[in-house]
Coordinates of C-alpha atoms (C1' of nucleotides) in Angstrom, one line a residue:
Chain A
M1 CA -12.7 -23.6 17.5
R2 CA -9.4 -22.7 16.0
D3 CA -8.6 -26.3 15.1
D4 CA -12.0 -27.7 13.9
G5 CA -14.1 -24.6 13.4
Y6 CA -16.9 -23.0 15.3
A7 CA -19.3 -25.8 14.5
A8 CA -17.0 -28.2 16.4
A9 CA -17.0 -26.1 19.5
T10 CA -19.9 -27.8 21.2
S11 CA -20.8 -27.9 24.8
R12 CA -19.8 -31.6 25.0
R13 CA -16.3 -31.1 23.5
I14 CA -15.6 -28.0 25.6
A15 CA -16.7 -29.8 28.7
T16 CA -14.5 -32.8 27.9
E17 CA -11.5 -30.6 27.2
A18 CA -12.1 -28.7 30.4
G19 CA -12.3 -32.0 32.3
V20 CA -15.9 -31.5 33.4
K21 CA -19.3 -32.8 32.4
Q22 CA -21.4 -31.2 29.7
A23 CA -24.2 -29.9 31.9
L24 CA -21.7 -27.7 33.8
V25 CA -21.2 -25.6 30.7
Y26 CA -24.8 -24.4 31.1
Y27 CA -24.3 -23.6 34.7
Y28 CA -21.7 -21.0 33.7
F29 CA -23.3 -19.9 30.4
P30 CA -27.0 -19.7 29.6
T31 CA -26.5 -20.5 26.0
M32 CA -23.6 -21.4 23.7
D33 CA -23.7 -18.0 22.1
D34 CA -23.1 -16.4 25.5
L35 CA -20.0 -18.6 25.8
F36 CA -18.8 -17.6 22.4
V37 CA -19.3 -13.9 23.3
E38 CA -17.3 -14.4 26.5
V39 CA -14.5 -16.2 24.7
L40 CA -14.3 -13.3 22.2
R41 CA -14.5 -10.7 24.9
T42 CA -11.8 -12.2 27.1
G43 CA -9.5 -12.9 24.1
A44 CA -10.1 -9.3 22.8
E45 CA -9.1 -7.9 26.2
V46 CA -5.8 -9.8 26.2
S47 CA -5.2 -8.9 22.5
L48 CA -5.8 -5.2 23.1
E49 CA -3.5 -5.1 26.0
R50 CA -0.7 -6.8 24.1
M51 CA -1.4 -4.4 21.2
R52 CA -1.2 -1.3 23.4
A53 CA 2.2 -2.5 24.7
A54 CA 3.6 -3.2 21.3
L55 CA 2.5 0.0 19.7
T56 CA 4.4 2.2 22.2
E57 CA 7.7 0.7 21.1
D58 CA 10.4 2.2 18.8
D59 CA 8.9 1.1 15.6
P60 CA 5.1 1.0 16.0
L61 CA 4.5 0.5 12.3
R62 CA 6.6 -2.6 12.2
S63 CA 5.0 -3.8 15.5
L64 CA 1.6 -3.3 13.9
W65 CA 2.8 -5.5 11.0
I66 CA 4.1 -8.2 13.3
I67 CA 1.1 -8.3 15.6
N68 CA -1.2 -8.8 12.7
S69 CA 0.9 -11.6 11.3
D70 CA 0.0 -14.0 14.0
T71 CA -1.4 -17.1 12.2
R72 CA -3.2 -18.5 15.2
L73 CA -5.0 -15.3 16.0
S74 CA -5.9 -14.9 12.4
A75 CA -7.5 -18.4 12.2
L76 CA -9.6 -17.6 15.3
N77 CA -10.6 -14.3 13.7
T78 CA -11.8 -16.0 10.6
E79 CA -14.1 -18.3 12.7
F80 CA -15.5 -15.3 14.6
M81 CA -16.1 -13.5 11.4
A82 CA -18.0 -16.4 10.0
L83 CA -20.0 -16.7 13.2
A84 CA -20.6 -13.0 13.3
N85 CA -22.2 -13.1 9.8
H86 CA -25.2 -14.9 11.2
R87 CA -25.3 -14.3 15.0
K88 CA -26.3 -10.9 16.1
A89 CA -24.7 -11.0 19.6
I90 CA -21.4 -12.0 18.2
R91 CA -21.5 -9.5 15.4
A92 CA -22.0 -6.7 17.9
E93 CA -19.1 -7.9 20.0
L94 CA -16.8 -8.3 17.1
K95 CA -17.7 -4.9 15.7
A96 CA -16.9 -3.3 19.1
Y97 CA -13.6 -5.1 19.3
A98 CA -12.6 -4.3 15.7
E99 CA -13.3 -0.6 16.3
R100 CA -11.3 -0.5 19.5
V101 CA -8.4 -2.2 17.6
R102 CA -8.6 0.3 14.8
D103 CA -8.6 3.2 17.2
I104 CA -5.5 2.0 19.0
E105 CA -3.7 1.2 15.8
T106 CA -4.7 4.5 14.2
A107 CA -3.4 6.4 17.2
A108 CA -0.1 4.7 17.1
V109 CA 0.2 5.3 13.3
T110 CA -0.7 8.9 13.7
V111 CA 2.2 9.4 16.1
A112 CA 4.6 7.4 14.0
L113 CA 3.7 9.3 10.8
R114 CA 3.8 12.7 12.4
T115 CA 7.2 12.2 14.0
R116 CA 8.5 11.2 10.6
G117 CA 7.2 14.3 9.0
I118 CA 4.7 12.7 6.8
D119 CA 1.7 14.6 5.5
L120 CA -1.3 13.2 7.4
N121 CA -3.8 14.5 4.8
E122 CA -2.1 12.7 2.0
Y123 CA -1.6 9.5 4.1
P124 CA -4.5 9.3 6.5
P125 CA -3.3 7.3 9.6
V126 CA -6.5 5.3 9.7
A127 CA -6.0 4.1 6.1
I128 CA -2.3 3.3 6.7
S129 CA -3.2 1.3 9.8
M130 CA -5.8 -0.6 7.9
L131 CA -3.4 -1.2 5.1
I132 CA -0.7 -2.7 7.3
A133 CA -3.0 -4.7 9.5
Q134 CA -5.2 -6.1 6.8
I135 CA -2.5 -7.1 4.5
A136 CA -0.7 -9.0 7.3
R137 CA -4.0 -10.8 8.1
S138 CA -4.6 -11.6 4.5
I139 CA -1.3 -13.3 4.2
C140 CA -2.1 -15.4 7.3
N141 CA -5.5 -16.3 6.0
E142 CA -4.0 -17.5 2.7
E143 CA -1.3 -19.4 4.5
A144 CA -4.0 -21.2 6.4
V145 CA -5.3 -22.7 3.2
G146 CA -1.9 -23.3 1.8
V147 CA -1.6 -20.4 -0.6
S148 CA 1.8 -18.8 -0.7
A149 CA 2.0 -17.1 -4.1
G150 CA 3.1 -13.5 -3.9
H151 CA 3.7 -13.6 -0.1
E152 CA 7.4 -13.2 -0.3
Q153 CA 7.1 -10.3 -2.7
M154 CA 4.4 -8.7 -0.6
R155 CA 6.4 -9.1 2.6
A156 CA 9.5 -7.6 0.9
L157 CA 7.5 -4.6 -0.4
V158 CA 6.1 -4.0 3.1
E159 CA 9.5 -4.3 4.7
R160 CA 10.9 -1.9 2.2
Y161 CA 8.3 0.7 3.2
L162 CA 8.7 0.0 6.9
D163 CA 12.5 0.4 6.6
R164 CA 12.0 3.7 4.7
L165 CA 9.7 5.0 7.4
A166 CA 11.8 3.8 10.3
G167 CA 14.7 5.6 8.8
A168 CA 12.9 8.8 7.9
S169 CA 12.5 11.6 10.5
S170 CA 11.1 15.1 9.9
T171 CA 11.9 14.5 6.2
P172 CA 8.8 14.3 4.0
A173 CA 8.7 11.0 2.0
S174 CA 6.4 9.6 -0.5
Chain B
M1 CA -24.6 -20.6 3.4
R2 CA -24.2 -16.9 2.8
D3 CA -27.1 -15.9 4.9
D4 CA -26.9 -18.3 7.8
G5 CA -23.4 -19.8 7.7
Y6 CA -22.1 -23.1 6.5
A7 CA -23.5 -24.9 9.5
A8 CA -27.0 -24.0 8.4
A9 CA -26.4 -25.4 4.9
T10 CA -27.8 -28.8 5.8
S11 CA -29.1 -31.5 3.4
R12 CA -32.6 -30.9 4.6
R13 CA -32.6 -27.1 4.1
I14 CA -30.9 -27.4 0.7
A15 CA -33.4 -30.0 -0.4
T16 CA -36.3 -27.9 0.8
E17 CA -35.1 -24.8 -1.0
A18 CA -34.6 -26.9 -4.2
G19 CA -38.1 -28.2 -3.8
V20 CA -37.1 -31.8 -3.4
K21 CA -36.8 -34.3 -0.6
Q22 CA -33.7 -34.6 1.6
A23 CA -32.7 -38.1 0.5
L24 CA -32.3 -36.9 -3.1
V25 CA -29.3 -34.8 -2.0
Y26 CA -27.5 -38.0 -1.4
Y27 CA -28.4 -39.4 -4.7
Y28 CA -26.4 -36.5 -6.3
F29 CA -23.7 -36.1 -3.7
P30 CA -22.2 -38.9 -1.7
T31 CA -21.5 -36.6 1.2
M32 CA -22.2 -33.0 2.2
D33 CA -18.5 -32.2 1.7
D34 CA -18.8 -33.3 -1.9
L35 CA -21.7 -30.9 -2.3
F36 CA -19.7 -28.1 -0.8
V37 CA -16.8 -28.7 -3.0
E38 CA -19.1 -28.8 -6.0
V39 CA -20.6 -25.4 -5.0
L40 CA -17.2 -24.0 -4.6
R41 CA -16.0 -25.4 -7.9
T42 CA -19.0 -24.1 -9.9
G43 CA -19.0 -20.7 -8.3
A44 CA -15.2 -20.5 -8.9
E45 CA -15.6 -21.2 -12.5
V46 CA -18.2 -18.4 -12.9
S47 CA -16.1 -16.0 -10.9
L48 CA -13.0 -16.7 -12.9
E49 CA -14.8 -16.2 -16.2
R50 CA -16.2 -12.8 -15.0
M51 CA -12.7 -11.9 -13.8
R52 CA -11.0 -12.7 -17.0
A53 CA -13.5 -10.5 -18.9
A54 CA -13.2 -7.6 -16.5
L55 CA -9.4 -7.7 -16.4
T56 CA -9.1 -7.1 -20.2
E57 CA -10.9 -3.8 -20.0
D58 CA -9.4 -0.3 -20.2
D59 CA -8.5 0.0 -16.6
P60 CA -7.7 -3.4 -15.2
L61 CA -6.4 -2.2 -11.9
R62 CA -9.7 -0.4 -11.2
S63 CA -11.6 -3.5 -12.4
L64 CA -9.6 -5.6 -10.0
W65 CA -10.6 -3.2 -7.2
I66 CA -14.3 -3.3 -8.1
I67 CA -14.5 -7.1 -8.6
N68 CA -13.1 -7.7 -5.2
S69 CA -15.5 -5.2 -3.6
D70 CA -18.5 -7.5 -4.0
T71 CA -19.9 -7.9 -0.5
R72 CA -21.9 -11.0 -1.3
L73 CA -19.0 -12.8 -2.8
S74 CA -16.9 -11.8 0.1
A75 CA -19.3 -13.2 2.6
L76 CA -19.4 -16.5 0.8
N77 CA -15.6 -16.5 0.7
T78 CA -15.4 -16.0 4.5
E79 CA -17.6 -19.1 5.0
F80 CA -15.5 -21.2 2.7
M81 CA -12.3 -20.0 4.4
A82 CA -13.8 -21.1 7.8
L83 CA -14.8 -24.4 6.3
A84 CA -11.4 -24.8 4.6
N85 CA -9.7 -24.4 8.0
H86 CA -10.9 -27.9 9.0
R87 CA -12.0 -29.8 5.9
K88 CA -9.2 -31.1 3.8
A89 CA -11.1 -31.5 0.6
I90 CA -12.4 -27.9 0.7
R91 CA -9.1 -26.5 1.7
A92 CA -7.5 -28.2 -1.4
E93 CA -10.2 -26.8 -3.7
L94 CA -10.1 -23.3 -2.2
K95 CA -6.3 -23.3 -2.5
A96 CA -6.5 -24.2 -6.2
Y97 CA -9.1 -21.5 -6.8
A98 CA -7.2 -18.8 -4.9
E99 CA -4.1 -19.6 -6.9
R100 CA -5.9 -19.4 -10.2
V101 CA -7.4 -16.1 -9.2
R102 CA -3.9 -14.7 -8.2
D103 CA -2.4 -15.9 -11.5
I104 CA -5.1 -14.1 -13.6
E105 CA -5.0 -11.0 -11.5
T106 CA -1.2 -10.9 -11.6
A107 CA -1.1 -11.3 -15.3
A108 CA -3.5 -8.3 -15.7
V109 CA -1.6 -6.2 -13.3
T110 CA 1.7 -7.0 -15.1
V111 CA 0.3 -5.7 -18.3
A112 CA -1.2 -2.7 -16.7
L113 CA 2.0 -1.7 -14.9
R114 CA 4.2 -2.4 -17.9
T115 CA 2.2 -0.2 -20.3
R116 CA 2.3 2.5 -17.7
G117 CA 6.1 2.4 -17.6
I118 CA 6.3 1.3 -13.9
D119 CA 9.4 -0.6 -12.7
L120 CA 8.2 -4.2 -12.1
N121 CA 11.1 -5.0 -9.8
E122 CA 10.2 -2.1 -7.5
Y123 CA 6.5 -3.0 -7.6
P124 CA 6.1 -6.7 -8.2
P125 CA 2.8 -7.2 -10.0
V126 CA 1.9 -10.2 -7.8
A127 CA 2.2 -8.0 -4.7
I128 CA 0.2 -5.1 -6.2
S129 CA -2.5 -7.5 -7.2
M130 CA -2.6 -8.9 -3.7
L131 CA -2.7 -5.4 -2.3
I132 CA -5.6 -4.2 -4.3
A133 CA -7.7 -7.4 -4.0
Q134 CA -7.1 -8.0 -0.4
I135 CA -7.8 -4.5 0.8
A136 CA -11.0 -4.5 -1.2
R137 CA -12.0 -7.8 0.5
S138 CA -11.0 -6.5 3.9
I139 CA -13.3 -3.6 3.6
C140 CA -16.2 -5.9 2.6
N141 CA -15.5 -8.2 5.5
E142 CA -15.5 -5.4 7.9
E143 CA -18.7 -3.9 6.4
A144 CA -20.3 -7.3 7.0
V145 CA -19.9 -6.9 10.8
G146 CA -20.8 -3.2 10.7
V147 CA -17.4 -1.7 10.9
S148 CA -16.9 1.3 8.7
A149 CA -14.1 3.3 10.4
G150 CA -11.4 4.3 8.0
H151 CA -13.2 2.9 4.9
E152 CA -13.8 6.2 3.3
Q153 CA -10.2 7.3 3.8
M154 CA -9.0 3.9 2.5
R155 CA -11.2 4.1 -0.6
A156 CA -10.1 7.6 -1.3
L157 CA -6.4 6.6 -1.0
V158 CA -6.9 3.7 -3.4
E159 CA -8.8 5.8 -5.8
R160 CA -6.1 8.4 -5.8
Y161 CA -3.5 5.8 -6.8
L162 CA -5.8 4.2 -9.3
D163 CA -6.4 7.6 -10.9
R164 CA -2.7 8.3 -10.9
L165 CA -2.0 5.0 -12.6
A166 CA -4.8 5.3 -15.1
G167 CA -3.5 8.7 -16.2
A168 CA 0.2 7.6 -16.4
S169 CA 1.6 6.1 -19.5
S170 CA 5.2 5.3 -20.3
T171 CA 6.1 7.8 -17.5
P172 CA 7.7 6.3 -14.4
A173 CA 5.7 7.1 -11.3
S174 CA 6.2 6.3 -7.6
Chain C
dG1 C1' -20.6 -26.2 42.0
dT2 C1' -20.8 -30.6 39.9
dC3 C1' -23.0 -34.5 38.8
dT4 C1' -26.5 -38.2 36.4
dA5 C1' -30.1 -38.6 33.5
dT6 C1' -32.9 -37.3 30.0
dA7 C1' -35.9 -34.6 26.8
dC8 C1' -36.0 -33.0 22.3
dA9 C1' -34.4 -31.4 17.9
dT10 C1' -31.8 -32.1 14.0
dA11 C1' -27.8 -33.6 11.7
dG12 C1' -25.7 -37.1 8.0
dA13 C1' -26.6 -41.1 5.8
dT14 C1' -28.9 -45.6 4.1
dA15 C1' -32.6 -49.1 2.6
dG16 C1' -35.8 -50.0 -0.3
dA17 C1' -40.5 -48.9 -2.7
dC18 C1' -42.1 -46.8 -6.9
Chain D
dG1 C1' -34.6 -40.2 -10.5
dT2 C1' -37.5 -39.3 -6.6
dC3 C1' -39.8 -40.8 -2.8
dT4 C1' -41.0 -42.6 2.3
dA5 C1' -39.2 -44.3 6.3
dT6 C1' -35.7 -45.0 9.4
dC7 C1' -31.1 -45.6 11.8
dT8 C1' -27.7 -43.6 14.5
dA9 C1' -25.0 -39.9 16.2
dT10 C1' -24.8 -35.6 18.2
dG11 C1' -26.4 -31.1 19.3
dT12 C1' -28.7 -27.6 22.9
dA13 C1' -30.7 -27.4 27.0
dT14 C1' -33.2 -28.7 31.5
dA15 C1' -34.4 -31.2 35.9
dG16 C1' -33.1 -32.6 39.9
dA17 C1' -29.8 -35.4 43.1
dC18 C1' -25.7 -34.7 45.8

DNA sequence: GTCTATACATAGATAGAC
DNA sequence: GTCTATCTATGTATAGAC
């Protein structure tokens, strides 16, 4: 799916790569959509666990940035997004996952901003968490198609803010 | 393609919707990939023209934000991204398009920031242009799967900065 | 559980009439 | 330029033996 797109993730190929015969896929999954949902669900659980661990570290904002800079994860996410756009079951699953991710990330950002004395009304944690996560993902998505213009400057800008926030503590910053 | 995904954009469906027979598709396009590339190329040209026009207006930063908030365009973009991940010809075309977009957007942002007296070293126009465009797109992508958490706060945050920048002129701001 | 065999739909693509 | 007809590959899914 990551390498050749969701359309290439067929029951035959999956079976072959798993070293079994095609019909066996339908013993475990009623339909291919059920399989996709299960892949998403399992991957999501692993991702969420890794995320929870990372976001309790020293520098949660930087962790957030690094976690969302995973090119391989980002490629898979693009496939699921495309799939979700026209398959109800996958859309529902992806929505649920995205919301859990946002909740976890937002909680971590809330703690981080608060301990650094930043006004949470002026910088709503949920917005800051979106900002960091989505920009990291955007860079990955662009890298996947070979675009690199502005990435260095963007990374530098983010790093500058992350440094500023990592250093700050109980001192209001803008 | 937008409604049912790239996998549903088959020669037969395209022919039917165009009111012709399937074989005719192959009279105009050697392969389906050639057709996809042509769709991308044509759409890109239209998009770029619209973008050039919008970015010469009063408030180019806000225009940039609005242009990239088009849900329909964003859905198509997701499909092409997914396609590009495993089809060389489409990846090359999408890369070329993305780079032209970034150039145009960056040029507009450069002018906007400069006339507002903002330090271009501290806020590289290419990074600011990425920031605005990619956050707008991220919101659209999430909306497509039904996620809305944080969108209002994010939009408010962006609007606040856009307002601040629209007001400023020759007065350094952070 | 895993297999063979197969039904059935639909895809991309081509040949050749008009 | 547009059509009918068709080839071939491949997809999802099922039946039934072991």
